[in-house]
Amino acid sequence: MIEINNVTKSYKANLALNGLNLKVGKGEIYALLGSNGAGKTTTINLLLGFLEPSSGEIFLNGSKPHVDRKVVSGNVAYIPENVSLYPYLSGVENLDYFCGIAGIHKSKQALKEILTGCGLQESFQDKKVSEYSKGMRQKVGIAIAYTKDAKVLLLDEPASGLDPSASNELTALLKKLASEGACILMASHDLFRVRETANRIGILKQGAIVEELDAADVTAGTLEEMYLQYMKN
Amino acid sequence: MIQILLNEWKGWSRTGQFRWLFVGLVGVLLLLSYFGVQDVRNRQALVDQSKREVREQWENMGPTNPHGAAHYGSYAFKPLNSLSALDEGVNLTAGSVLRLEGHVQNEVVHSAQSQSAFISYFGPLKASIVLQVIVPLFMIFLTYYAVKSEHEQGRVRLLMVQGITYPKLVFGKVLAIWILSLIILLVTLGSQIAIFGAGLEADFLLRSALIVLAYAVFYLIITSLTASFCAWASQGASSLTFMLAVWVVWLIFLPKLAGWYVEKQHPLPSREAFTSAMREDRSKGIDGHNPADEREQAFKDSVLMAYDVQHLDSLPINYDGLLMQADEEYGNKVWDKHFGSLFEVMQRQKTNLQLVGLINPYGSLRSLSMGISGTDQWSHLHFQKEAEAYRRVFIKELNDEHAYGGSKNGDWGWKAEQEFFNGIEDFHYTNPRYTQAARIYQQDWFNLILWLVIALMSLGVATKKRESKPL
């Protein structure tokens, strides 16, 4: 479902991606692990069609996202690191609005159930988002992505700001979606969360994958050691 | 689109600062409407009262020599158009009362500016000023924040992934702000109509509808241009700065520059030069070879010949009346010549200023606002021409009475009866209908429509371009 073939992306003199190759299939959770500036967000922006690769090819469900924007809107859900919502709307109103934009219309009760399922306390669902913590906004973002029932999920540091319990809930939710056939790519530098959630892990350094691992084959300790070693080099 | 629109309104209605600003703006407009209507009512009442008094004096003059009555004269009062409560136009400086008398064509006097130091310094605060200056500024800031906040808060990416196109998102916001401006406009105009209690005459309704249309087009130009600058500019503040700069150029620099250029291209004579040229033509003849004394001699000869007599004393009528009318008619020719060329220059100036609207839609809006409100230069000149036409009939009736009423040559003590004076009709003037003047404003309408097309195209191109690079 996601195919990245030898992609480079440069911003003037800076090379953000350098011959990146990546494939993520149906039912898979792939984690891109890398430090700041490794090219994780650039990869996600390329997949969202917001950037055009300098060279190489990117396919989402067989279509190039920067050429065919409908392949993104029709198949992709996205959770950014900082979910920006409308501060004057409540959580449930935000969810309703973003769903409405996607052409999804649900009753208020159904939306509330989704928010509850994503870990947002009922007592906060009708409060203005301006009163929310970062983690609470993140949960609304997850609910927006979940409601879209997308085939592809792109997550940029999705657990950022979430408490441990909410992070666990997110992991469970992502695994559930993958088991239902979703293709998930998450960018993170949270080693623990990545190992807990992903099937495969790619260590990204200077715009290229330097190591690819099966999460099941590696312990948290080994992953940390490998990661630190790559970062040091 | 509807969702975006409703979301914008929801956002405004839940933002305290906006609510206060909006309520304040509408409140000011309602107050200005109220005071504007009261002002028009008071001035109209004063005009009506003055007309009654002038007529009363005329009808109680008693037996008088007609020529004395011509010097006594009468007054033409310019009636106020209901929409002048919205836009004062040139009435501020042009005046509203014209003294009508024999021998001379006076100027319209009693302008608001001449009667109030405050107004002469700062101008009156009319609803049109708020609608033309403050509301567009409000729209500029609102559009800027509506578009830029989506970028700065990073919601654009999430919204686009959800399936909305960038042009649709921005156009939805433009539409929401534009409809808000229409609400402000309709509340203002509606309140004026409600306070006025004006009869729903077809012309008034047409003018009101056209006012709404002109302002609505202008507001759509402003919001579309601001949004397209926001979409073009990669840096938020630069688009706001640019649009504000455009606004200042439209509002202050271009009108002054255009006015200066048009005055230079088509100068109007100074008041002194104009009156002295009139005086000169009247005494020396329009062609310079037909002085007053020769004209008088020729006229005298023609009258004596017509009545087949040798001396004026032998005439069965009063020669003085005929002579005064002949002089009056010559004076009219002089007036027609000078005012004709003055009107021509004014018309050329107006045409040139209207053409400036091709680069300044604000100028076109102002011209249309005054024109539709019936307070522009054309309406003023129409009144002046009608008043002059009446003066000619009025003076001719008096001169004819002097000539044929029963007196003899040199009999200046002769008096006409009061009934004769009562039989002379007052000056009745109704403002011209909009359809009479519609063709004058075609250029302004064209400019606004052209700018609307430019603004919408710019919005379409800018948002399409930005969609491919939303980051």
XYZ file of C-alpha atoms in Angstrom:
704
model
C 0.000 0.000 0.000
C 2.929 2.325 0.684
C 5.853 2.125 -1.689
C 8.813 4.475 -1.664
C 11.428 3.783 -4.328
C 14.826 5.425 -4.131
C 13.401 8.808 -3.155
C 15.527 11.853 -2.574
C 14.218 15.171 -1.371
C 16.299 18.264 -1.047
C 15.462 21.741 0.211
C 17.852 23.930 -1.759
C 21.282 22.740 -0.539
C 19.952 20.482 2.247
C 19.360 16.853 1.442
C 16.488 15.650 3.622
C 16.007 12.224 2.049
C 18.762 10.362 0.305
C 17.617 7.345 -1.698
C 14.904 6.199 0.679
C 13.333 2.811 -0.029
C 10.373 1.596 1.933
C 7.399 -0.716 1.569
C 4.537 -1.087 4.002
C 1.824 -3.569 3.263
C -1.741 -4.171 4.340
C -2.090 -5.002 8.037
C 1.437 -3.807 8.799
C 2.645 -1.212 11.295
C 5.957 0.248 10.228
C 7.869 2.574 12.524
C 10.412 5.023 11.251
C 12.835 5.611 14.052
C 15.191 8.500 13.840
C 16.536 11.596 15.538
C 15.382 15.103 14.765
C 16.198 16.015 11.162
C 16.555 12.392 10.050
C 13.803 12.842 7.459
C 10.792 11.316 9.227
C 8.438 14.285 8.797
C 9.637 14.843 5.223
C 8.725 11.221 4.446
C 5.243 11.736 5.869
C 4.792 15.019 3.999
C 5.791 13.279 0.776
C 3.258 10.553 1.438
C 0.603 13.162 2.156
C 1.349 14.742 -1.213
C 2.351 18.061 0.356
C 5.840 17.700 -1.077
C 7.088 16.419 -4.385
C 10.122 14.109 -4.404
C 13.264 15.535 -6.011
C 13.817 12.118 -7.549
C 12.452 8.623 -7.156
C 8.839 7.526 -6.895
C 6.219 7.286 -4.197
C 3.059 5.259 -4.456
C 0.037 5.155 -2.191
C -2.364 2.450 -3.243
C -0.696 2.570 -6.638
C -1.067 6.315 -7.174
C 1.393 9.153 -6.735
C 0.077 11.290 -3.863
C 1.485 14.628 -5.072
C -0.181 14.059 -8.443
C -3.441 12.490 -7.360
C -4.592 14.226 -4.200
C -7.737 12.125 -4.082
C -5.690 9.059 -3.230
C -4.724 10.868 -0.009
C -8.125 12.251 0.912
C -9.821 8.978 0.044
C -7.440 6.548 1.732
C -5.289 8.297 4.303
C -5.779 9.363 7.879
C -3.137 11.533 9.461
C -2.191 12.317 13.032
C 0.401 15.074 13.367
C 2.662 15.557 16.353
C 0.620 18.560 17.446
C -3.019 18.180 16.612
C -4.322 21.677 15.942
C -8.014 21.970 16.520
C -10.435 24.887 16.590
C -10.080 26.262 20.126
C -13.598 27.697 20.200
C -15.202 24.315 19.425
C -15.615 21.445 21.871
C -13.935 18.097 21.296
C -17.097 16.581 19.902
C -17.731 19.629 17.674
C -14.183 19.441 16.324
C -14.637 15.767 15.559
C -17.966 16.517 13.896
C -16.414 19.292 11.785
C -13.393 17.310 10.594
C -15.608 14.298 9.888
C -18.037 16.529 7.997
C -15.172 17.799 5.825
C -14.394 14.158 4.999
C -18.061 13.581 4.180
C -18.665 11.457 7.263
C -21.791 12.284 9.215
C -22.468 10.670 12.571
C -24.789 11.450 15.433
C -23.460 13.353 18.413
C -23.851 10.216 20.511
C -21.804 8.149 18.054
C -19.080 10.795 17.979
C -18.962 10.836 21.766
C -18.596 7.080 21.840
C -15.644 7.322 19.447
C -14.022 9.991 21.628
C -14.532 7.813 24.682
C -13.040 4.900 22.767
C -10.008 7.058 22.007
C -9.588 7.805 25.682
C -11.092 11.277 26.000
C -13.053 11.559 29.233
C -16.757 12.210 28.749
C -16.691 15.187 31.093
C -14.336 16.983 28.684
C -16.023 16.128 25.418
C -18.367 19.133 25.494
C -15.764 21.556 26.765
C -13.940 23.950 24.476
C -10.680 22.574 23.129
C -8.917 25.703 24.397
C -9.215 24.071 27.835
C -7.601 20.809 26.669
C -4.104 19.550 27.418
C -1.858 18.485 24.549
C -2.660 14.845 25.222
C -6.398 15.508 25.095
C -6.054 17.254 21.757
C -4.001 14.310 20.542
C -6.860 11.994 21.477
C -9.292 14.057 19.422
C -6.797 13.817 16.537
C -6.734 10.050 16.933
C -10.541 10.036 16.940
C -10.564 12.053 13.696
C -8.218 9.537 12.082
C -10.138 6.577 13.480
C -13.507 7.848 12.256
C -12.200 8.142 8.739
C -11.839 4.365 8.574
C -8.787 4.870 6.368
C -6.771 2.181 4.617
C -3.522 4.026 5.328
C -2.586 5.761 8.578
C 0.311 8.164 8.752
C 1.333 9.166 12.231
C 3.971 11.709 13.121
C 4.989 11.233 16.755
C 1.443 10.146 17.635
C 2.114 9.424 21.286
C 3.656 12.821 21.890
C 1.982 14.336 24.928
C 0.007 11.221 25.802
C 0.180 9.767 29.297
C 1.343 6.125 29.587
C -2.175 4.790 29.822
C -3.319 6.739 26.751
C -0.189 5.607 24.905
C -1.078 2.013 25.663
C -4.613 2.611 24.443
C -3.191 4.107 21.234
C -0.965 1.080 20.732
C -3.952 -1.211 21.188
C -6.018 0.861 18.779
C -3.325 0.837 16.090
C -2.909 -2.916 16.422
C -6.662 -3.353 16.118
C -6.739 -1.215 12.963
C -3.821 -3.140 11.462
C -5.559 -6.407 12.236
C -8.535 -5.046 10.272
C -6.239 -4.478 7.269
C -4.945 -0.935 7.702
C -1.449 -0.037 6.594
C 0.231 2.128 9.236
C 3.397 4.181 9.052
C 4.469 5.983 12.196
C 7.418 8.268 12.702
C 8.829 8.424 16.192
C 11.891 8.612 18.345
C 10.192 6.848 21.259
C 12.040 3.488 21.204
C 9.794 1.847 23.733
C 6.555 2.840 22.072
C 7.859 1.876 18.640
C 8.854 -1.595 19.754
C 5.536 -2.082 21.508
C 3.473 -0.986 18.533
C 5.222 -1.763 15.242
C 5.750 -4.989 13.298
C 8.763 -3.584 11.529
C 11.150 -0.842 12.471
C 13.345 1.172 10.144
C 16.164 3.266 11.579
C 16.396 6.426 9.555
C 19.607 8.373 9.430
C 20.449 11.295 7.155
C 17.526 10.537 4.894
C 18.096 6.811 4.359
C 17.171 3.634 6.194
C 20.296 2.242 7.706
C 18.722 -0.735 9.467
C 15.433 -2.548 9.191
C 14.240 -4.933 11.896
C 11.306 -7.109 12.810
C 10.026 -5.818 16.116
C 9.467 -9.367 17.309
C 13.120 -10.239 16.807
C 14.516 -7.489 18.936
C 14.356 -6.665 22.619
C 13.959 -3.134 23.878
C 17.507 -3.154 25.134
C 18.989 -4.346 21.844
C 16.941 -1.801 19.902
C 18.150 1.005 22.116
C 21.734 -0.116 21.802
C 21.524 -0.342 18.006
C 19.805 2.976 17.722
C 22.318 4.778 19.889
C 25.153 3.167 17.998
C 23.785 4.440 14.677
C 23.228 7.878 16.082
C 26.767 7.993 17.411
C 28.238 7.002 14.054
C -18.497 24.947 1.828
C -21.489 25.452 4.137
C -19.592 23.703 6.930
C -16.651 26.080 6.584
C -18.983 29.032 6.497
C -20.876 27.924 9.603
C -17.655 27.118 11.395
C -16.329 30.622 10.744
C -19.494 32.191 12.109
C -19.441 29.886 15.102
C -15.859 30.924 15.749
C -16.700 34.623 15.618
C -19.797 34.263 17.751
C -17.733 32.501 20.427
C -14.862 34.980 20.366
C -15.408 37.791 22.841
C -13.189 40.334 21.051
C -14.985 39.784 17.780
C -18.399 40.003 19.393
C -17.568 43.368 20.948
C -16.048 44.667 17.745
C -19.028 43.569 15.674
C -21.584 44.899 18.128
C -19.625 48.162 18.324
C -19.493 48.507 14.556
C -23.169 47.729 14.056
C -24.038 49.970 17.014
C -22.120 52.885 15.497
C -23.826 52.309 12.154
C -27.258 52.193 13.793
C -26.515 55.420 15.659
C -25.248 57.066 12.498
C -28.353 55.880 10.662
C -30.565 57.351 13.356
C -28.743 60.675 13.457
C -28.442 60.721 9.657
C -32.179 60.256 9.235
C -32.927 62.834 11.939
C -30.592 65.278 10.224
C -32.281 64.752 6.858
C -35.706 65.095 8.474
C -34.725 68.310 10.274
C -33.188 69.800 7.178
C -36.151 68.771 5.058
C -38.490 70.312 7.635
C -36.430 73.501 7.508
C -36.595 73.476 3.716
C -40.377 72.976 3.817
C -40.788 75.736 6.390
C -38.559 78.121 4.424
C -40.512 77.365 1.254
C -43.773 78.112 3.044
C -42.414 81.353 4.481
C -40.998 82.509 1.149
C -44.334 81.770 -0.531
C -46.264 83.458 2.256
C -44.153 86.591 1.896
C -44.648 86.461 -1.858
C -48.399 86.154 -1.520
C -48.570 88.987 1.030
C -46.376 91.382 -0.862
C -49.329 93.503 -1.925
C -49.483 95.437 -5.198
C -45.902 95.838 -6.406
C -44.015 96.864 -9.475
C -43.135 93.593 -11.344
C -39.548 94.652 -11.796
C -39.325 95.384 -8.065
C -40.714 91.880 -7.525
C -38.026 90.472 -9.850
C -35.410 92.037 -7.599
C -37.270 90.781 -4.557
C -36.945 87.390 -6.160
C -37.613 83.940 -4.853
C -35.698 80.904 -3.647
C -35.148 77.390 -4.953
C -34.594 74.809 -2.246
C -32.892 71.573 -3.134
C -34.978 68.717 -1.733
C -33.101 66.024 0.153
C -33.008 62.504 -1.150
C -33.812 59.916 1.536
C -30.523 58.162 0.825
C -28.580 61.329 1.612
C -28.873 60.122 5.221
C -26.511 57.384 4.094
C -24.236 59.345 1.785
C -24.064 63.132 1.927
C -22.024 63.322 -1.280
C -21.345 66.789 -2.662
C -24.179 68.319 -0.626
C -21.593 68.902 2.044
C -19.897 71.562 -0.029
C -22.362 72.353 -2.827
C -25.147 73.980 -0.837
C -28.894 73.635 -1.064
C -30.458 77.084 -1.488
C -30.465 79.190 -4.638
C -31.704 82.765 -4.733
C -33.625 83.451 -7.941
C -33.799 87.045 -9.135
C -33.688 89.239 -12.195
C -30.435 90.148 -14.007
C -28.246 87.678 -12.130
C -27.751 83.971 -11.818
C -26.662 83.301 -8.282
C -24.755 80.382 -6.873
C -26.204 77.697 -4.642
C -25.359 78.504 -1.037
C -25.876 77.210 2.510
C -23.732 74.121 2.409
C -23.254 72.074 5.567
C -19.582 72.948 5.428
C -20.269 76.662 5.371
C -22.417 76.402 8.492
C -20.298 74.252 10.750
C -16.673 74.721 11.729
C -16.543 71.086 12.858
C -17.801 69.801 9.510
C -15.497 72.102 7.565
C -12.535 70.690 9.511
C -13.379 67.002 9.756
C -16.405 66.390 7.548
C -19.581 64.802 8.874
C -19.573 61.256 10.183
C -21.998 59.481 7.889
C -22.801 55.798 7.608
C -21.204 55.822 4.146
C -17.802 56.654 5.660
C -18.022 53.662 7.993
C -19.242 51.447 5.145
C -16.550 52.672 2.764
C -13.569 52.886 5.101
C -14.055 51.028 8.383
C -15.996 47.973 7.186
C -13.457 47.137 4.437
C -10.642 47.441 7.006
C -12.586 45.116 9.273
C -12.948 42.708 6.330
C -9.216 42.876 5.566
C -8.217 41.947 9.136
C -10.904 39.300 9.400
C -9.916 37.652 6.105
C -6.246 37.763 7.003
C -6.769 36.083 10.359
C -9.253 33.557 8.962
C -6.841 32.335 6.265
C -3.568 32.747 8.110
C -4.706 31.087 11.325
C -5.317 27.849 9.400
C -1.683 27.907 8.264
C -0.150 29.098 11.487
C -2.096 26.627 13.608
C -1.235 23.849 11.147
C -4.851 22.880 10.511
C -4.539 23.209 6.739
C -2.750 19.864 6.438
C -5.271 18.035 8.567
C -8.159 19.623 6.661
C -6.651 18.766 3.283
C -6.048 15.164 4.321
C -9.703 15.078 5.321
C -10.508 15.875 1.716
C -11.098 19.579 1.349
C -9.296 21.421 -1.420
C -7.370 24.550 -0.503
C -9.354 26.801 -2.905
C -12.601 25.527 -1.405
C -11.359 26.150 2.131
C -10.303 29.730 1.386
C -13.350 30.512 -0.715
C -15.571 29.254 2.104
C -13.898 31.718 4.438
C -14.176 34.543 1.923
C -17.857 33.775 1.536
C -18.404 33.727 5.307
C -16.745 37.142 5.714
C -18.508 38.569 2.689
C -21.914 37.499 3.989
C -21.022 39.105 7.316
C -20.296 42.365 5.494
C -23.635 42.061 3.709
C -25.369 41.659 7.063
C -23.713 44.867 8.293
C -24.780 46.611 5.083
C -28.361 45.354 5.189
C -28.737 46.197 8.876
C -27.553 49.744 8.139
C -29.793 50.281 5.147
C -32.717 48.455 6.741
C -32.471 50.571 9.884
C -32.445 53.740 7.783
C -35.557 52.641 5.953
C -37.214 51.623 9.226
C -36.343 54.890 10.999
C -37.268 56.932 7.966
C -40.468 55.095 7.368
C -39.909 56.049 3.750
C -42.637 55.035 1.346
C -41.660 52.079 -0.769
C -41.427 54.025 -4.005
C -40.006 52.084 -6.919
C -37.123 54.527 -7.372
C -36.185 54.366 -3.689
C -36.280 50.578 -3.750
C -34.196 50.482 -6.920
C -31.630 52.852 -5.424
C -31.480 50.846 -2.186
C -31.003 47.599 -4.103
C -28.250 49.165 -6.214
C -26.492 50.549 -3.121
C -26.474 47.041 -1.661
C -25.210 45.629 -4.960
C -22.375 48.177 -5.313
C -21.141 47.719 -1.747
C -21.572 43.947 -1.945
C -19.405 43.778 -5.078
C -16.790 46.004 -3.444
C -16.675 43.908 -0.268
C -16.230 40.757 -2.326
C -13.328 42.445 -4.129
C -11.708 43.355 -0.799
C -12.111 39.931 0.821
C -11.068 38.029 -2.321
C -7.973 40.173 -2.834
C -6.930 39.898 0.812
C -7.405 36.136 0.738
C -5.456 35.813 -2.492
C -2.568 37.864 -1.045
C -2.613 35.550 1.985
C -2.470 32.567 -0.343
C 0.321 34.092 -2.461
C 2.492 35.181 0.423
C 4.576 32.583 2.184
C 4.954 34.870 5.183
C 1.754 35.783 6.991
C 2.358 39.388 7.966
C 3.605 40.427 4.536
C 0.190 39.757 2.982
C -1.519 41.927 5.599
C 1.020 44.696 5.161
C 0.616 44.533 1.404
C -3.179 44.647 1.497
C -3.133 47.537 3.975
C -0.715 49.380 1.687
C -3.075 48.792 -1.255
C -5.937 50.080 0.869
C -4.094 53.273 1.807
C -3.157 53.868 -1.840
C -6.780 53.384 -2.915
C -8.189 55.452 -0.106
C -5.775 58.365 0.105
C -3.087 58.583 -2.550
C -4.849 57.631 -5.772
C -7.907 59.882 -5.238
C -5.654 62.870 -4.437
C -3.286 62.106 -7.275
C -6.142 61.548 -9.709
C -7.854 64.754 -8.559
C -4.655 66.731 -9.039
C -4.034 65.229 -12.482
C -7.610 65.768 -13.672
C -7.575 69.377 -12.438
C -4.358 69.898 -14.348
C -5.709 68.309 -17.517
C -9.097 69.997 -17.393
C -8.757 73.104 -15.229
C -11.798 74.997 -14.034
C -11.577 78.802 -14.151
C -11.226 80.631 -10.856
C -14.389 82.227 -9.508
C -13.024 85.745 -10.247
C -12.018 84.848 -13.801
C -15.358 83.192 -14.414
C -17.538 86.051 -13.153
C -15.449 88.708 -14.856
C -15.687 86.804 -18.181
C -19.469 86.663 -17.733
C -19.611 90.379 -16.951
C -17.430 91.158 -19.932
C -19.590 89.149 -22.329
C -22.719 90.748 -21.011
C -21.446 94.293 -21.474
C -19.300 93.841 -24.585
C -21.278 91.074 -26.234
C -20.641 87.385 -26.427
C -18.599 87.821 -29.603
C -16.879 90.958 -28.293
C -18.354 93.025 -31.132
C -21.817 93.524 -29.834
C -21.659 95.902 -26.837
C -24.684 96.493 -24.644
C -25.411 100.002 -25.888
C -25.422 98.911 -29.541
C -27.608 95.943 -28.707
C -30.024 98.227 -26.907
C -30.169 100.596 -29.841
C -30.829 97.778 -32.286
C -33.523 96.361 -30.016
C -35.157 99.774 -29.624
C -35.219 100.211 -33.407
C -36.768 96.796 -33.901
C -39.527 97.515 -31.343
C -40.324 100.911 -32.845
C -40.479 99.316 -36.267
C -42.678 96.471 -35.049
C -45.166 98.894 -33.511
C -44.711 101.343 -36.393
C -44.039 104.351 -34.119
C -41.283 106.977 -33.942
C -40.901 107.388 -30.192
C -40.949 105.092 -27.224
C -43.620 107.238 -25.596
C -45.912 106.378 -28.485
C -45.752 102.649 -27.744
C -48.959 101.055 -26.385
C -46.822 98.968 -24.038
C -44.053 99.532 -21.519
C -40.779 99.370 -23.424
C -38.780 98.954 -20.189
C -40.331 95.520 -19.656
C -39.362 94.429 -23.177
C -35.856 95.798 -22.815
C -35.343 94.070 -19.494
C -36.536 90.794 -20.956
C -34.243 91.232 -23.961
C -31.354 91.926 -21.626
C -32.386 88.926 -19.538
C -32.380 86.716 -22.621
C -28.972 87.953 -23.613
C -27.794 87.252 -20.071
C -29.189 83.752 -20.389
C -27.149 83.213 -23.535
C -24.045 84.385 -21.700
C -24.892 82.024 -18.794
C -25.495 79.142 -21.189
C -22.168 79.774 -22.880
C -20.114 80.010 -19.701
C -21.926 77.466 -17.589
C -22.163 75.214 -20.614
C -18.398 75.119 -20.942
C -18.068 74.855 -17.155
C -20.371 71.837 -17.134
C -18.410 70.386 -20.015
C -15.157 70.698 -18.080
C -16.847 69.185 -15.034
C -18.144 66.345 -17.169
C -14.677 65.740 -18.598
C -13.256 65.767 -15.077
C -15.894 63.295 -13.942
C -15.261 61.005 -16.926
C -11.523 61.048 -16.227
C -12.019 60.403 -12.532
C -14.303 57.513 -13.385
C -11.567 56.056 -15.591
C -9.219 56.142 -12.609
C -11.583 53.545 -11.167
C -9.877 51.088 -13.494
C -6.978 51.146 -11.035
C -8.942 52.185 -7.960
C -12.254 50.419 -7.338
C -12.699 52.463 -4.156
C -13.118 55.541 -6.365
C -15.802 53.756 -8.364
C -17.612 52.739 -5.196
C -17.594 56.345 -3.934
C -18.872 57.631 -7.239
C -21.626 55.004 -7.309
C -22.545 55.518 -3.667
C -23.059 59.253 -4.235
C -24.701 58.741 -7.598
C -27.177 56.156 -6.374
C -27.894 58.236 -3.259
C -28.644 61.182 -5.548
C -26.047 63.354 -3.849
C -23.413 63.514 -6.561
C -22.336 66.360 -8.774
C -24.674 65.338 -11.584
C -27.698 65.511 -9.273
C -26.556 68.894 -7.988
C -26.098 70.282 -11.484
C -29.482 68.882 -12.477
C -31.050 70.888 -9.647
C -29.089 73.982 -10.649
C -30.184 73.705 -14.297
C -33.820 73.146 -13.366
C -33.710 76.102 -10.978
C -32.214 78.281 -13.712
C -34.895 77.135 -16.155
C -37.535 78.112 -13.604
C -35.825 81.472 -12.955
C -36.084 82.303 -16.642
C -39.803 81.565 -16.745
C -40.327 83.399 -13.459
C -38.480 86.545 -14.551
C -40.114 86.479 -17.997
C -43.557 86.438 -16.412
C -42.628 89.503 -14.340
C -41.054 91.315 -17.295
C -44.051 90.515 -19.500
C -46.355 91.894 -16.842
C -44.202 95.003 -16.690
C -44.352 95.321 -20.477
C -47.914 94.308 -21.226
C -49.709 94.637 -17.880
C -51.005 98.117 -18.585
C -48.163 100.485 -17.761
C -46.407 102.836 -20.138
C -42.791 103.473 -20.834
C -40.902 104.928 -17.861
C -43.798 104.287 -15.513
C -41.739 102.696 -12.727
C -44.377 103.508 -10.165
C -46.909 101.208 -11.769
C -47.938 98.254 -9.639
C -49.355 94.856 -10.536
C -52.098 93.426 -8.355
C -51.430 90.726 -5.746
C -53.568 88.246 -7.768
C -51.004 88.365 -10.550
C -48.184 87.451 -8.171
C -50.287 84.721 -6.592
C -50.740 83.203 -10.037
C -47.008 82.673 -10.489
C -46.205 79.071 -9.612
C -43.496 78.197 -7.129
C -40.406 76.226 -8.097
C -41.392 72.586 -7.837
C -38.479 70.217 -8.027
C -38.330 66.497 -7.504
C -35.056 64.627 -7.538
C -34.420 62.853 -10.829
C -35.062 59.136 -10.911
C -32.049 56.852 -10.957
C -32.913 55.609 -14.436
C -32.462 59.170 -15.752
C -28.832 59.136 -14.645
C -28.020 55.441 -14.948
C -25.849 55.774 -18.059
C -23.513 58.200 -16.227
C -22.452 55.461 -13.839
C -21.846 52.740 -16.419
C -18.081 53.238 -16.208
C -18.163 52.849 -12.395
C -20.178 49.640 -12.646
C -17.810 48.366 -15.304
C -14.799 49.116 -13.058
C -16.300 47.295 -10.103
C -17.236 44.254 -12.180
C -13.782 44.223 -13.769
C -12.133 44.342 -10.337
C -14.432 41.606 -9.110
C -13.343 39.380 -11.979
C -9.672 40.236 -11.309
C -10.048 39.570 -7.569
C -11.838 36.254 -8.072
C -9.359 35.141 -10.706
C -6.477 36.121 -8.464
C -8.075 34.147 -5.636
C -8.553 31.132 -7.896
C -4.977 31.186 -9.226
C -3.368 31.905 -5.840
C -5.244 29.195 -3.965
C -4.675 26.656 -6.743
C -0.968 27.439 -6.677
C -0.877 27.255 -2.900
C -2.683 23.936 -2.913
C 0.246 22.339 -4.671
C 2.579 23.723 -1.994
C 0.524 24.074 1.163
C 3.461 23.948 3.579
